[in-house]
Amino acid sequence: MAGGYMGKILKVNLSEGSIKELPIDEEIARKYLGGKGYAVRLLYDYLTEYERLGIAPEDIDPLGEENVLIFATGPATGVIGFPEPGRYHVMTLRSPLTGGIGSANSGGRFGPYMKFAGYDMIIVEGKSEEPVYLEVIDGSAEIKCAKDLWGKNTFDTTRILTKRAGGNCSVACIGPAGENLVHIACIINEEHRAAGRTGVGAVMGSKKLKAIVVKGSERPEIAKPDEFKAASKEMLDKIKQNPVTGEGLPKYGTAVLVNVINNAGALPYKNWQEAYNEKADEISGETLEAKYLRKRVACWGCSIGCGRATEVKTGPFKVLNTEGPEYESIWALGNDTAVINLEAVIKANHFCDELGIDTISMGSTIACAMELYEKGYIKDEDLQGLDLSFGSDAAMVEAVWRTAYKTGIGKYLALGSKRLAEIFGAPELSMSVKGLEMPAYDPRGIKGIGLNYATANRGGCHVTGYTVSPEIVGLPEKIDPLTYEGKAAWVKAFQDFTCVVNSAVNCLFTTFALGAEDYAVLLSHITGWDLNADEIMKIGERIYNLERVILNKYGFDGKDDTLPKRLLTEPLKEGPAKGQVVELDRMKEEYYQLRGWENGVPTKEKLKELDIP
Amino acid sequence: MAGGYMGKILKVNLSEGSIKELPIDEEIARKYLGGKGYAVRLLYDYLTEYERLGIAPEDIDPLGEENVLIFATGPATGVIGFPEPGRYHVMTLRSPLTGGIGSANSGGRFGPYMKFAGYDMIIVEGKSEEPVYLEVIDGSAEIKCAKDLWGKNTFDTTRILTKRAGGNCSVACIGPAGENLVHIACIINEEHRAAGRTGVGAVMGSKKLKAIVVKGSERPEIAKPDEFKAASKEMLDKIKQNPVTGEGLPKYGTAVLVNVINNAGALPYKNWQEAYNEKADEISGETLEAKYLRKRVACWGCSIGCGRATEVKTGPFKVLNTEGPEYESIWALGNDTAVINLEAVIKANHFCDELGIDTISMGSTIACAMELYEKGYIKDEDLQGLDLSFGSDAAMVEAVWRTAYKTGIGKYLALGSKRLAEIFGAPELSMSVKGLEMPAYDPRGIKGIGLNYATANRGGCHVTGYTVSPEIVGLPEKIDPLTYEGKAAWVKAFQDFTCVVNSAVNCLFTTFALGAEDYAVLLSHITGWDLNADEIMKIGERIYNLERVILNKYGFDGKDDTLPKRLLTEPLKEGPAKGQVVELDRMKEEYYQLRGWENGVPTKEKLKELDIP
């Protein structure tokens, strides 16, 4: 087996109660790396097998026995010296939120610890009758009863299972939201790290899988340790010298972006009715640092340390000894809902972590509900005493636990903004793409990210192709956010390269400082393969295209590669991007051409070129 | 059949899915009236039958199939012209909170509507596999599927079932707390009326019975309509002319008592560490009236109208279009927790109604947790970011939904204060008697109520024998609250008379204006029996003693007729009752003598005298 891998996949079938080991297939690994890429390939194989059995892709129930849940690491995960190697990727055959592929990514230490327990991946098939958890310790796995854990929040679950395993382990679990099949439920590890998006927590809940505990002392081997050590030093120096990874992120965390994006006129406000908020500094990373920071925290093996340990010491939103919120969470729970109250946002973020809900989709869905309420689609009698006007800080916080427990208006919020807006009769008010709520960058002020949202395989997602880096941050070079020229190429490059990062699996923030060549060097030394930048990018493109092939099977195509009408037709009324909309078609045609796609579908030639079956 | 009765009992067995009708037994009715009295007699018969089958009383699981749940009305219920006839009584063979009898009482319109549907009582036996509800319309009953209602709060449940039944009905239901078997869960009707105490909601939840819907057009007959009409007019005049029922309660609601009781130095503060609070007026009925009242509301057929429709218009505890809180709720959620913030109390009260939790036990259990926290028994790591210091308004509100969903510290609060304090190692900090949290009168300042708490069959309860009426309010005559002399007789008389009221079944508030003779007149005209005041009081005594016989079978005796150590040994440090403790034994011996009890157990002679089997 190539270096960086443990060489083994754990396959658990909860319907049968069976546990198997599979070898990592080196041929697949060479073509899809690991992590997300390898998982996409496995999902494709599941889909093919289902089709052979007569089960059409669109008939797969995201919350049914037939869905598959994969926890994946890659060759970089858990390798000391690989820049920021503390992450893992989660994939599901279908997402309950979008109907597309489920895909989410988290930090902390679960990824590395899963490898140390002996496995590169864990595949969960089927569905248990009774609540269970999976304990994987030093190459030995067991399905255990979790009846006593069902109903418990993520904090309690983590502490109880950590104690039971004798400490020094990692626990990835769902909270009440996942158990209750909330479509925006996430998976939480280390109490505050979330595999957040596309409702992967609900898939775990539908399988009655409360948690996975991983612990072990194995370590991945490095094919060329001396070469790797030298390269590692060089890369970590680049990380340290980079203004974002060496200074901005460590000092202010991801929330450093609040003022930056607002100053670009691209911080969505009031469910994207505007994108500039003159009070944004009140909820900025600088304010978080000044008023609420306890200390900085880092994922396993990370040299950046963007995590924030925080607390609110007094008042109605008092919460002690918590973590976060990240930039996206501040935006969604705060700016998008017009709750310009960092204390309320910290509290709501705490509830999201405790109960297991994705902060982006949660905040964005609440913002959507607020607009539905202010415009008269949601009535007072639907709210049972709750005032969901924009800016209602306490109502925003309350909406979080209501969602987890599907109580009152929470039962609709639990479906995500797309279905919420449909149910209340104004589908155009859901600020989502392919059913996934978009994050904190208004493409009317940052055109490239708009093309990325429209074409991202998992839906409205920033970390599929983060063109904010060149368009706003100026890395690897500064480009104008308001122009359309050249954006298609940037989007494609970022999308493909991000597939590499999520398949390596390490932290996307490294890409502020490192490029494909750097990755090629590092991954070559670890695996022992001879990879160059072109090949690395080809791997990324292959992954992206195979994922798209799966999406096509579910019925997604060019018509779904679009943006909410508001972004295409309502010019911004204030701020630096005043007057702007997104002229999506100007970029999309060029993008399809670069991709070798027709109407959102890869051509046969492209698939052949990429050696996709 | 005697007047005032419909003459029929509905008996539902949820294990079998069977529904039967039984006739009201006139001999039992003559001896136990109806309502609580009749139900106690039925419970006694169940217990006897269980003993015959070899099931010992102490082996009956309060949340098991063998528990029995009874909804009971009496001859007064639903009779227009009977003062305040809008109530019903709930009894269970055992309470999950106390291990004694479960007993609770509620207003609104459920009681009358149950009669109009054709039944004086509904007995629920057994336990359903799947969630169900019972629909009783015009003499016809059906067990229906409630899968779609399980998880819904009481507001949604009420509205959905009301709509389904075509309106003009009443719904008594449980919320998530009852479903989750929270030991302090209640049953809610009309969204804000609660059969609150002893965890009857958990018993209903254990049977998977989500709700009972009642609707109908039958009316109870009056044996002597002309005589009744004349007597009714006279009694309603007495109600109107009485300072409490004619003025205090209509104008300020039950919360009129906040200042009254605080001024007597008997308003328990900080989990009964003190009983005088100089800021009490901030949470008084007068403040409620001035700042938060929308309008006054009344139960079915009530001439007093003590209910409050309220709302909080701004701030973190904003809640629109709600009802309450009552005096006891303000005290428990506010004064006892040192949350001198009426807005937080209104919000917490709203959550209690929505989720189905008894406000007295909830507030008192939170206050107990606060003292446990401040004294170091509960640690920060048990609280997951929550600050449970006395006076933490937001934490108090949050603790309510945490209890309903058993999340975080909520899973311990859900057990009530007695088990909470035991688990955390300081049982003396639970301010409960026989496991039931005491309400809002500190007996160090009102001695008689102390004897009542100690000897009340259902545990720490004020409405078993409300001697506050003579001791503080001065009705029917003013006596000194701080003396011990004569209190035993007052307690016995109030306990017996209250059994009559709860068996009649109408509102206890009538007893501020009406006595046993008045009840004898009214009940005679309705039923056609010839009752006098002595016989009325004998019926009450019989009911009280039979209830006690059942308690004895569960192992309760004189040792349990006591008060928390704090009340016996810690003198009050401030206010009009400064320096006082309760010298319980001075009253208890006399009480036992008057009762004809030995060590809390009725003598054979007493039972024979009362014609108890």
CSV table of N, CA and C in Angstrom, one decimal, chain B residues 387-446:
chain,number,residue,atom,x,y,z
B,387,ASP,N,-25.6,29.1,33.2
B,387,ASP,CA,-25.3,29.6,34.6
B,387,ASP,C,-26.5,29.5,35.4
B,388,LEU,N,-26.6,28.6,36.3
B,388,LEU,CA,-27.8,28.4,37.1
B,388,LEU,C,-27.8,29.1,38.5
B,389,SER,N,-27.1,30.2,38.5
B,389,SER,CA,-27.1,31.0,39.8
B,389,SER,C,-28.5,31.5,40.0
B,390,PHE,N,-28.8,31.8,41.3
B,390,PHE,CA,-30.1,32.4,41.6
B,390,PHE,C,-30.2,33.7,40.8
B,391,GLY,N,-31.4,34.0,40.3
B,391,GLY,CA,-31.6,35.2,39.6
B,391,GLY,C,-31.3,35.2,38.1
B,392,SER,N,-30.8,34.0,37.6
B,392,SER,CA,-30.4,34.0,36.2
B,392,SER,C,-31.7,33.8,35.4
B,393,ASP,N,-32.2,34.9,34.9
B,393,ASP,CA,-33.5,34.8,34.2
B,393,ASP,C,-33.5,34.0,33.0
B,394,ALA,N,-32.6,34.2,32.1
B,394,ALA,CA,-32.6,33.4,30.8
B,394,ALA,C,-32.3,31.9,31.1
B,395,ALA,N,-31.5,31.6,32.1
B,395,ALA,CA,-31.2,30.2,32.4
B,395,ALA,C,-32.5,29.6,32.9
B,396,MET,N,-33.2,30.3,33.7
B,396,MET,CA,-34.5,29.7,34.2
B,396,MET,C,-35.4,29.4,33.1
B,397,VAL,N,-35.5,30.3,32.1
B,397,VAL,CA,-36.4,30.0,31.0
B,397,VAL,C,-35.9,28.9,30.2
B,398,GLU,N,-34.6,28.8,29.9
B,398,GLU,CA,-34.0,27.7,29.2
B,398,GLU,C,-34.2,26.4,29.8
B,399,ALA,N,-34.1,26.4,31.2
B,399,ALA,CA,-34.3,25.2,31.9
B,399,ALA,C,-35.6,24.5,31.7
B,400,VAL,N,-36.6,25.3,31.3
B,400,VAL,CA,-37.9,24.7,31.0
B,400,VAL,C,-37.9,23.8,29.8
B,401,TRP,N,-37.4,24.3,28.7
B,401,TRP,CA,-37.4,23.4,27.5
B,401,TRP,C,-36.4,22.3,27.7
B,402,ARG,N,-35.3,22.5,28.4
B,402,ARG,CA,-34.4,21.5,28.7
B,402,ARG,C,-35.0,20.3,29.4
B,403,THR,N,-35.9,20.7,30.3
B,403,THR,CA,-36.6,19.7,31.1
B,403,THR,C,-37.6,18.9,30.2
B,404,ALA,N,-38.3,19.6,29.4
B,404,ALA,CA,-39.3,18.9,28.5
B,404,ALA,C,-38.6,17.9,27.6
B,405,TYR,N,-37.4,18.2,27.2
B,405,TYR,CA,-36.7,17.4,26.2
B,405,TYR,C,-35.5,16.6,26.9
B,406,LYS,N,-35.4,16.7,28.2
B,406,LYS,CA,-34.4,16.0,29.0
B,406,LYS,C,-33.0,16.2,28.4
B,407,THR,N,-32.7,17.4,28.0
B,407,THR,CA,-31.4,17.7,27.4
B,407,THR,C,-30.5,18.4,28.5
B,408,GLY,N,-29.2,18.0,28.5
B,408,GLY,CA,-28.3,18.6,29.5
B,408,GLY,C,-28.8,18.4,30.9
B,409,ILE,N,-28.8,19.5,31.7
B,409,ILE,CA,-29.2,19.4,33.1
B,409,ILE,C,-30.7,19.0,33.2
B,410,GLY,N,-31.4,19.3,32.0
B,410,GLY,CA,-32.8,19.0,32.0
B,410,GLY,C,-33.2,17.5,32.3
B,411,LYS,N,-32.3,16.6,32.0
B,411,LYS,CA,-32.6,15.2,32.3
B,411,LYS,C,-32.7,14.9,33.8
B,412,TYR,N,-32.1,15.8,34.6
B,412,TYR,CA,-32.2,15.6,36.1
B,412,TYR,C,-33.4,16.5,36.6
B,413,LEU,N,-33.5,17.6,36.0
B,413,LEU,CA,-34.7,18.5,36.4
B,413,LEU,C,-36.0,17.7,36.2
B,414,ALA,N,-36.0,16.9,35.1
B,414,ALA,CA,-37.2,16.2,34.7
B,414,ALA,C,-37.6,15.2,35.8
B,415,LEU,N,-36.8,14.9,36.7
B,415,LEU,CA,-37.2,13.9,37.8
B,415,LEU,C,-37.8,14.6,39.0
B,416,GLY,N,-37.9,16.0,39.0
B,416,GLY,CA,-38.4,16.7,40.2
B,416,GLY,C,-37.3,16.9,41.2
B,417,SER,N,-37.6,17.8,42.1
B,417,SER,CA,-36.5,18.2,43.0
B,417,SER,C,-36.0,17.2,44.0
B,418,LYS,N,-36.9,16.3,44.4
B,418,LYS,CA,-36.5,15.3,45.4
B,418,LYS,C,-35.4,14.4,44.8
B,419,ARG,N,-35.7,13.8,43.6
B,419,ARG,CA,-34.6,13.0,43.0
B,419,ARG,C,-33.4,13.8,42.6
B,420,LEU,N,-33.6,15.0,42.1
B,420,LEU,CA,-32.5,15.8,41.7
B,420,LEU,C,-31.6,16.0,42.9
B,421,ALA,N,-32.1,16.4,44.0
B,421,ALA,CA,-31.3,16.7,45.2
B,421,ALA,C,-30.6,15.4,45.7
B,422,GLU,N,-31.3,14.3,45.6
B,422,GLU,CA,-30.7,13.0,46.0
B,422,GLU,C,-29.5,12.7,45.1
B,423,ILE,N,-29.7,12.8,43.8
B,423,ILE,CA,-28.7,12.5,42.9
B,423,ILE,C,-27.4,13.3,43.1
B,424,PHE,N,-27.6,14.6,43.4
B,424,PHE,CA,-26.5,15.5,43.5
B,424,PHE,C,-26.0,15.5,45.0
B,425,GLY,N,-26.6,14.7,45.8
B,425,GLY,CA,-26.0,14.5,47.2
B,425,GLY,C,-26.4,15.4,48.3
B,426,ALA,N,-27.5,16.2,48.1
B,426,ALA,CA,-28.0,17.0,49.2
B,426,ALA,C,-29.5,17.0,49.2
B,427,PRO,N,-30.1,15.8,49.7
B,427,PRO,CA,-31.5,15.6,49.7
B,427,PRO,C,-32.3,16.6,50.5
B,428,GLU,N,-31.6,17.2,51.5
B,428,GLU,CA,-32.3,18.2,52.3
B,428,GLU,C,-32.6,19.5,51.5
B,429,LEU,N,-32.1,19.7,50.3
B,429,LEU,CA,-32.4,20.9,49.6
B,429,LEU,C,-33.6,20.8,48.7
B,430,SER,N,-34.3,19.7,48.7
B,430,SER,CA,-35.5,19.6,48.0
B,430,SER,C,-36.6,20.1,48.9
B,431,MET,N,-37.3,21.1,48.5
B,431,MET,CA,-38.4,21.7,49.3
B,431,MET,C,-39.7,21.0,48.9
B,432,SER,N,-39.8,19.7,49.2
B,432,SER,CA,-41.0,18.9,48.9
B,432,SER,C,-41.5,18.1,50.1
B,433,VAL,N,-42.7,17.7,50.0
B,433,VAL,CA,-43.3,16.8,51.0
B,433,VAL,C,-43.8,15.6,50.2
B,434,LYS,N,-43.4,14.4,50.7
B,434,LYS,CA,-43.8,13.2,50.0
B,434,LYS,C,-43.5,13.3,48.5
B,435,GLY,N,-42.4,14.0,48.2
B,435,GLY,CA,-41.9,14.1,46.8
B,435,GLY,C,-42.6,15.2,45.9
B,436,LEU,N,-43.6,15.8,46.5
B,436,LEU,CA,-44.2,16.9,45.7
B,436,LEU,C,-43.8,18.3,46.2
B,437,GLU,N,-43.3,19.1,45.2
B,437,GLU,CA,-42.8,20.4,45.6
B,437,GLU,C,-43.9,21.2,46.2
B,438,MET,N,-43.6,21.9,47.3
B,438,MET,CA,-44.5,22.7,48.0
B,438,MET,C,-44.8,24.0,47.2
B,439,PRO,N,-45.9,24.6,47.4
B,439,PRO,CA,-46.2,25.9,46.7
B,439,PRO,C,-45.9,27.1,47.5
B,440,ALA,N,-46.5,28.2,47.2
B,440,ALA,CA,-46.0,29.5,47.5
B,440,ALA,C,-46.3,30.1,48.8
B,441,TYR,N,-46.3,29.3,49.9
B,441,TYR,CA,-46.6,29.9,51.2
B,441,TYR,C,-45.7,29.3,52.2
B,442,ASP,N,-44.9,30.1,52.8
B,442,ASP,CA,-43.9,29.5,53.8
B,442,ASP,C,-44.6,29.3,55.1
B,443,PRO,N,-44.7,28.1,55.6
B,443,PRO,CA,-45.4,27.8,56.8
B,443,PRO,C,-44.7,28.4,58.1
B,444,ARG,N,-43.5,28.8,57.9
B,444,ARG,CA,-42.9,29.5,59.1
B,444,ARG,C,-43.6,30.8,59.4
B,445,GLY,N,-44.3,31.3,58.3
B,445,GLY,CA,-45.1,32.5,58.5
B,445,GLY,C,-46.6,32.2,58.6
B,446,ILE,N,-47.0,31.0,58.2
B,446,ILE,CA,-48.4,30.6,58.2
B,446,ILE,C,-48.5,29.2,58.7
